[in-house]
Amino acid sequence: MTCRRQGLILPVLALSSLGPGRGRALAQGMPLPLTPACHDRAAPTIAQTEGPYFRPNAPLKRDLAADAPNAEPLLVGGHVQDVHCRPVAGALIEFWQADENGSYDRRGFRLRGHQFTDEQGRWWFSTIFPAAYWTRTRHLHVKVQRPNGPMLTTQLYFPDEPRNGWDREFEPRLQLAMG
Ligand SMILES: [Fe+2]
C-alpha cells in the first residue's frame, strides 16, 4: 500500500549495537549520516497498519534506551524528504516498539516518544533492539507527519531476521540499512 497523498519519503539508517558512549556523543551533536541518494519523484514510503499497541500523547523524547537499560542498544535515524527530495523540517516523528522481551508498555510510555526533524529533515532515536513477538518479526512502529499534513503510519524492519519470511506484514522495502 502506497501513501501517495502524504508523499513523504523516510530513508532510514540504523546504527546497531553502539555503546552508551557513542550514544552520548550523538546526543551532543555529532554529525549524522549523509543524506541518502534520492531521485526526483521517488516513491513515497509505504504505509502499514499501526497495530493494536499505539498510544496517543507519547512524550517528546529522543532517548528511549533509558527505558530498557539492560537491552541491546540501537541508534536509529534518517531523513524525511518529500517526493522531490527536499528535506521536510519540523516533521513529527513518533516511535513505539516492543521491549527486549517482546512486550509493549500499554499503561505508560516506556519505549514510546516523539520528536521533530531539524532543518535538514533529520531525526534519530536512541533506543533498543525490540524482540520479535507472537506472529511478528522484529520491527519498529513509526508515524510521520509534515507540519499541518496528513499522518503516515508505517513500520520498519531489520534485515536477515529469521522471522521475516513468515510475518505477513513484513515489507522488504521498509528494511533498515544497518551500519
Ligand atoms: Fe508491533
PDB file of C-alpha atoms and ligand atoms in Angstrom:
ATOM      1  CA  MET A   1       0.000   0.000   0.000  1.00  0.00           C
ATOM      2  CA  THR A   2       1.447   3.334  -1.029  1.00  0.00           C
ATOM      3  CA  CYS A   3       0.540   6.551   0.704  1.00  0.00           C
ATOM      4  CA  ARG A   4       0.664   8.948  -2.245  1.00  0.00           C
ATOM      5  CA  ARG A   5      -1.433  11.574  -0.536  1.00  0.00           C
ATOM      6  CA  GLN A   6       1.223  12.017   2.114  1.00  0.00           C
ATOM      7  CA  GLY A   7       4.106  11.925  -0.312  1.00  0.00           C
ATOM      8  CA  LEU A   8       6.832  11.570   2.283  1.00  0.00           C
ATOM      9  CA  ILE A   9       9.987   9.538   1.998  1.00  0.00           C
ATOM     10  CA  LEU A  10      11.572   8.179   5.133  1.00  0.00           C
ATOM     11  CA  PRO A  11      15.041   6.859   4.326  1.00  0.00           C
ATOM     12  CA  VAL A  12      16.407   5.365   7.497  1.00  0.00           C
ATOM     13  CA  LEU A  13      19.702   4.102   8.807  1.00  0.00           C
ATOM     14  CA  ALA A  14      20.150   2.035  11.930  1.00  0.00           C
ATOM     15  CA  LEU A  15      23.422   2.172  13.792  1.00  0.00           C
ATOM     16  CA  SER A  16      23.381  -1.033  15.719  1.00  0.00           C
ATOM     17  CA  SER A  17      24.995  -2.154  18.928  1.00  0.00           C
ATOM     18  CA  LEU A  18      26.614   1.138  19.787  1.00  0.00           C
ATOM     19  CA  GLY A  19      27.749   1.594  23.322  1.00  0.00           C
ATOM     20  CA  PRO A  20      26.463   4.307  25.577  1.00  0.00           C
ATOM     21  CA  GLY A  21      29.484   6.484  24.881  1.00  0.00           C
ATOM     22  CA  ARG A  22      28.638   6.731  21.205  1.00  0.00           C
ATOM     23  CA  GLY A  23      25.044   7.412  22.047  1.00  0.00           C
ATOM     24  CA  ARG A  24      26.028  10.325  24.221  1.00  0.00           C
ATOM     25  CA  ALA A  25      28.342  11.636  21.513  1.00  0.00           C
ATOM     26  CA  LEU A  26      25.491  11.742  19.056  1.00  0.00           C
ATOM     27  CA  ALA A  27      23.290  13.391  21.608  1.00  0.00           C
ATOM     28  CA  GLN A  28      25.889  16.130  21.977  1.00  0.00           C
ATOM     29  CA  GLY A  29      25.764  16.969  18.301  1.00  0.00           C
ATOM     30  CA  MET A  30      27.972  14.513  16.409  1.00  0.00           C
ATOM     31  CA  PRO A  31      27.302  14.680  12.660  1.00  0.00           C
ATOM     32  CA  LEU A  32      24.557  12.431  11.434  1.00  0.00           C
ATOM     33  CA  PRO A  33      24.931  10.238   8.327  1.00  0.00           C
ATOM     34  CA  LEU A  34      24.859  11.982   4.994  1.00  0.00           C
ATOM     35  CA  THR A  35      21.545  12.400   3.256  1.00  0.00           C
ATOM     36  CA  PRO A  36      20.994   9.278   1.148  1.00  0.00           C
ATOM     37  CA  ALA A  37      20.612   9.417  -2.603  1.00  0.00           C
ATOM     38  CA  CYS A  38      17.132  10.497  -3.617  1.00  0.00           C
ATOM     39  CA  HIS A  39      15.802  10.737  -7.139  1.00  0.00           C
ATOM     40  CA  ASP A  40      13.129  13.246  -8.049  1.00  0.00           C
ATOM     41  CA  ARG A  41       9.632  11.778  -7.960  1.00  0.00           C
ATOM     42  CA  ALA A  42      10.829   8.973  -5.729  1.00  0.00           C
ATOM     43  CA  ALA A  43       8.210   6.528  -4.488  1.00  0.00           C
ATOM     44  CA  PRO A  44       6.716   7.586  -1.143  1.00  0.00           C
ATOM     45  CA  THR A  45       7.319   5.415   1.880  1.00  0.00           C
ATOM     46  CA  ILE A  46       4.814   2.593   2.147  1.00  0.00           C
ATOM     47  CA  ALA A  47       2.117   2.885   4.798  1.00  0.00           C
ATOM     48  CA  GLN A  48       1.381  -0.010   7.154  1.00  0.00           C
ATOM     49  CA  THR A  49      -1.056  -0.675   9.964  1.00  0.00           C
ATOM     50  CA  GLU A  50      -0.369   0.917  13.349  1.00  0.00           C
ATOM     51  CA  GLY A  51      -1.299  -2.330  15.092  1.00  0.00           C
ATOM     52  CA  PRO A  52      -3.028  -2.661  18.465  1.00  0.00           C
ATOM     53  CA  TYR A  53      -0.398  -1.081  20.709  1.00  0.00           C
ATOM     54  CA  PHE A  54      -0.272   2.571  19.654  1.00  0.00           C
ATOM     55  CA  ARG A  55      -0.955   5.049  22.464  1.00  0.00           C
ATOM     56  CA  PRO A  56      -1.543   8.754  21.750  1.00  0.00           C
ATOM     57  CA  ASN A  57       0.230  11.545  23.617  1.00  0.00           C
ATOM     58  CA  ALA A  58       3.651   9.916  23.880  1.00  0.00           C
ATOM     59  CA  PRO A  59       6.184  12.385  25.304  1.00  0.00           C
ATOM     60  CA  LEU A  60       8.727  14.481  23.434  1.00  0.00           C
ATOM     61  CA  LYS A  61      11.639  12.124  23.972  1.00  0.00           C
ATOM     62  CA  ARG A  62      14.670  11.026  21.977  1.00  0.00           C
ATOM     63  CA  ASP A  63      16.400   8.712  24.464  1.00  0.00           C
ATOM     64  CA  LEU A  64      14.154   5.669  24.626  1.00  0.00           C
ATOM     65  CA  ALA A  65      17.070   3.382  25.509  1.00  0.00           C
ATOM     66  CA  ALA A  66      16.988   4.650  29.077  1.00  0.00           C
ATOM     67  CA  ASP A  67      13.654   2.837  29.440  1.00  0.00           C
ATOM     68  CA  ALA A  68      15.390  -0.541  28.999  1.00  0.00           C
ATOM     69  CA  PRO A  69      18.941  -0.196  30.305  1.00  0.00           C
ATOM     70  CA  ASN A  70      19.721  -3.911  30.124  1.00  0.00           C
ATOM     71  CA  ALA A  71      18.704  -4.343  26.482  1.00  0.00           C
ATOM     72  CA  GLU A  72      20.955  -4.164  23.432  1.00  0.00           C
ATOM     73  CA  PRO A  73      21.177  -0.505  22.386  1.00  0.00           C
ATOM     74  CA  LEU A  74      20.211   0.697  18.938  1.00  0.00           C
ATOM     75  CA  LEU A  75      20.597   4.089  17.328  1.00  0.00           C
ATOM     76  CA  VAL A  76      18.153   4.617  14.507  1.00  0.00           C
ATOM     77  CA  GLY A  77      17.903   7.738  12.425  1.00  0.00           C
ATOM     78  CA  GLY A  78      17.188   9.065   8.994  1.00  0.00           C
ATOM     79  CA  HIS A  79      15.665  11.845   6.971  1.00  0.00           C
ATOM     80  CA  VAL A  80      12.207  12.938   5.976  1.00  0.00           C
ATOM     81  CA  GLN A  81      12.047  14.173   2.408  1.00  0.00           C
ATOM     82  CA  ASP A  82       9.247  14.990   0.021  1.00  0.00           C
ATOM     83  CA  VAL A  83       8.965  13.163  -3.300  1.00  0.00           C
ATOM     84  CA  HIS A  84      11.121  15.870  -4.907  1.00  0.00           C
ATOM     85  CA  CYS A  85      13.936  15.063  -2.457  1.00  0.00           C
ATOM     86  CA  ARG A  86      13.501  18.256  -0.478  1.00  0.00           C
ATOM     87  CA  PRO A  87      14.052  17.899   3.277  1.00  0.00           C
ATOM     88  CA  VAL A  88      10.957  18.332   5.439  1.00  0.00           C
ATOM     89  CA  ALA A  89      11.826  20.378   8.523  1.00  0.00           C
ATOM     90  CA  GLY A  90       9.647  20.265  11.616  1.00  0.00           C
ATOM     91  CA  ALA A  91       8.037  16.946  10.714  1.00  0.00           C
ATOM     92  CA  LEU A  92       6.690  14.921  13.625  1.00  0.00           C
ATOM     93  CA  ILE A  93       8.332  11.506  14.098  1.00  0.00           C
ATOM     94  CA  GLU A  94       6.727   9.202  16.645  1.00  0.00           C
ATOM     95  CA  PHE A  95       8.161   5.846  17.684  1.00  0.00           C
ATOM     96  CA  TRP A  96       6.753   2.980  19.698  1.00  0.00           C
ATOM     97  CA  GLN A  97       8.101  -0.515  19.990  1.00  0.00           C
ATOM     98  CA  ALA A  98       8.283  -3.756  21.925  1.00  0.00           C
ATOM     99  CA  ASP A  99      10.922  -4.184  24.593  1.00  0.00           C
ATOM    100  CA  GLU A 100      13.662  -6.818  24.758  1.00  0.00           C
ATOM    101  CA  ASN A 101      11.047  -9.387  25.804  1.00  0.00           C
ATOM    102  CA  GLY A 102       8.581  -8.574  23.034  1.00  0.00           C
ATOM    103  CA  SER A 103       6.193  -6.654  25.292  1.00  0.00           C
ATOM    104  CA  TYR A 104       4.674  -3.215  24.799  1.00  0.00           C
ATOM    105  CA  ASP A 105       4.033  -0.825  27.654  1.00  0.00           C
ATOM    106  CA  ARG A 106       0.256  -0.453  27.478  1.00  0.00           C
ATOM    107  CA  ARG A 107      -0.156   1.697  30.588  1.00  0.00           C
ATOM    108  CA  GLY A 108       2.742   4.148  30.435  1.00  0.00           C
ATOM    109  CA  PHE A 109       5.088   5.471  27.800  1.00  0.00           C
ATOM    110  CA  ARG A 110       8.093   3.190  28.128  1.00  0.00           C
ATOM    111  CA  LEU A 111       9.788   2.894  24.700  1.00  0.00           C
ATOM    112  CA  ARG A 112       7.451   5.489  23.243  1.00  0.00           C
ATOM    113  CA  GLY A 113       8.290   9.034  22.194  1.00  0.00           C
ATOM    114  CA  HIS A 114       8.186  11.667  19.530  1.00  0.00           C
ATOM    115  CA  GLN A 115      10.455  14.358  18.143  1.00  0.00           C
ATOM    116  CA  PHE A 116      10.648  16.767  15.196  1.00  0.00           C
ATOM    117  CA  THR A 117      13.017  16.813  12.239  1.00  0.00           C
ATOM    118  CA  ASP A 118      15.684  19.511  12.048  1.00  0.00           C
ATOM    119  CA  GLU A 119      16.214  21.956   9.184  1.00  0.00           C
ATOM    120  CA  GLN A 120      17.715  19.189   7.045  1.00  0.00           C
ATOM    121  CA  GLY A 121      14.809  16.860   7.742  1.00  0.00           C
ATOM    122  CA  ARG A 122      16.959  14.695  10.021  1.00  0.00           C
ATOM    123  CA  TRP A 123      15.793  12.704  13.021  1.00  0.00           C
ATOM    124  CA  TRP A 124      17.186   9.998  15.286  1.00  0.00           C
ATOM    125  CA  PHE A 125      16.287   7.978  18.360  1.00  0.00           C
ATOM    126  CA  SER A 126      18.485   6.212  20.862  1.00  0.00           C
ATOM    127  CA  THR A 127      16.583   3.038  21.584  1.00  0.00           C
ATOM    128  CA  ILE A 128      16.987  -0.745  21.879  1.00  0.00           C
ATOM    129  CA  PHE A 129      16.567  -3.776  19.673  1.00  0.00           C
ATOM    130  CA  PRO A 130      12.959  -4.902  20.075  1.00  0.00           C
ATOM    131  CA  ALA A 131      12.322  -8.615  20.410  1.00  0.00           C
ATOM    132  CA  ALA A 132      10.103 -10.444  17.960  1.00  0.00           C
ATOM    133  CA  TYR A 133       6.787 -11.482  19.489  1.00  0.00           C
ATOM    134  CA  TRP A 134       3.913 -13.829  18.726  1.00  0.00           C
ATOM    135  CA  THR A 135       3.405 -13.768  14.949  1.00  0.00           C
ATOM    136  CA  ARG A 136       5.625 -10.745  14.333  1.00  0.00           C
ATOM    137  CA  THR A 137       9.198 -10.423  13.233  1.00  0.00           C
ATOM    138  CA  ARG A 138      11.413  -7.773  14.836  1.00  0.00           C
ATOM    139  CA  HIS A 139      10.067  -4.310  13.921  1.00  0.00           C
ATOM    140  CA  LEU A 140       9.630  -0.688  14.969  1.00  0.00           C
ATOM    141  CA  HIS A 141       6.450   1.370  14.642  1.00  0.00           C
ATOM    142  CA  VAL A 142       6.620   4.928  13.360  1.00  0.00           C
ATOM    143  CA  LYS A 143       4.307   7.787  12.454  1.00  0.00           C
ATOM    144  CA  VAL A 144       5.461  10.713  10.349  1.00  0.00           C
ATOM    145  CA  GLN A 145       3.592  13.955   9.792  1.00  0.00           C
ATOM    146  CA  ARG A 146       4.771  17.026   7.977  1.00  0.00           C
ATOM    147  CA  PRO A 147       3.592  20.305   9.557  1.00  0.00           C
ATOM    148  CA  ASN A 148      -0.165  20.543   9.011  1.00  0.00           C
ATOM    149  CA  GLY A 149      -0.067  17.474   6.769  1.00  0.00           C
ATOM    150  CA  PRO A 150      -1.704  14.062   6.960  1.00  0.00           C
ATOM    151  CA  MET A 151      -0.136  11.320   9.058  1.00  0.00           C
ATOM    152  CA  LEU A 152       1.873   8.473   7.550  1.00  0.00           C
ATOM    153  CA  THR A 153       1.870   5.351   9.722  1.00  0.00           C
ATOM    154  CA  THR A 154       4.319   2.606   8.922  1.00  0.00           C
ATOM    155  CA  GLN A 155       6.757   0.056  10.359  1.00  0.00           C
ATOM    156  CA  LEU A 156      10.486  -0.506   9.981  1.00  0.00           C
ATOM    157  CA  TYR A 157      12.094  -3.931   9.728  1.00  0.00           C
ATOM    158  CA  PHE A 158      15.501  -5.454  10.341  1.00  0.00           C
ATOM    159  CA  PRO A 159      17.322  -7.325   7.569  1.00  0.00           C
ATOM    160  CA  ASP A 160      18.248 -11.002   7.850  1.00  0.00           C
ATOM    161  CA  GLU A 161      15.775 -11.780  10.603  1.00  0.00           C
ATOM    162  CA  PRO A 162      14.656 -15.429  10.669  1.00  0.00           C
ATOM    163  CA  ARG A 163      11.001 -14.440  11.077  1.00  0.00           C
ATOM    164  CA  ASN A 164      10.935 -12.023   8.141  1.00  0.00           C
ATOM    165  CA  GLY A 165       9.953 -14.840   5.841  1.00  0.00           C
ATOM    166  CA  TRP A 166       6.719 -15.710   7.565  1.00  0.00           C
ATOM    167  CA  ASP A 167       5.498 -12.448   9.088  1.00  0.00           C
ATOM    168  CA  ARG A 168       2.661 -11.465   6.740  1.00  0.00           C
ATOM    169  CA  GLU A 169       3.218  -7.775   7.488  1.00  0.00           C
ATOM    170  CA  PHE A 170       6.925  -7.849   6.676  1.00  0.00           C
ATOM    171  CA  GLU A 171       7.763  -5.493   3.802  1.00  0.00           C
ATOM    172  CA  PRO A 172      11.297  -5.668   2.373  1.00  0.00           C
ATOM    173  CA  ARG A 173      11.097  -2.053   1.156  1.00  0.00           C
ATOM    174  CA  LEU A 174      10.833  -0.950   4.792  1.00  0.00           C
ATOM    175  CA  GLN A 175      14.045  -2.604   5.956  1.00  0.00           C
ATOM    176  CA  LEU A 176      16.602  -0.573   7.860  1.00  0.00           C
ATOM    177  CA  ALA A 177      20.088  -0.142   6.401  1.00  0.00           C
ATOM    178  CA  MET A 178      22.274  -1.463   9.208  1.00  0.00           C
ATOM    179  CA  GLY A 179      25.624   0.155   9.817  1.00  0.00           C
TER     180      GLY A 179
HETATM  181 FE    FE B   1       4.338  -4.186  16.855  1.00  0.00          FE
END
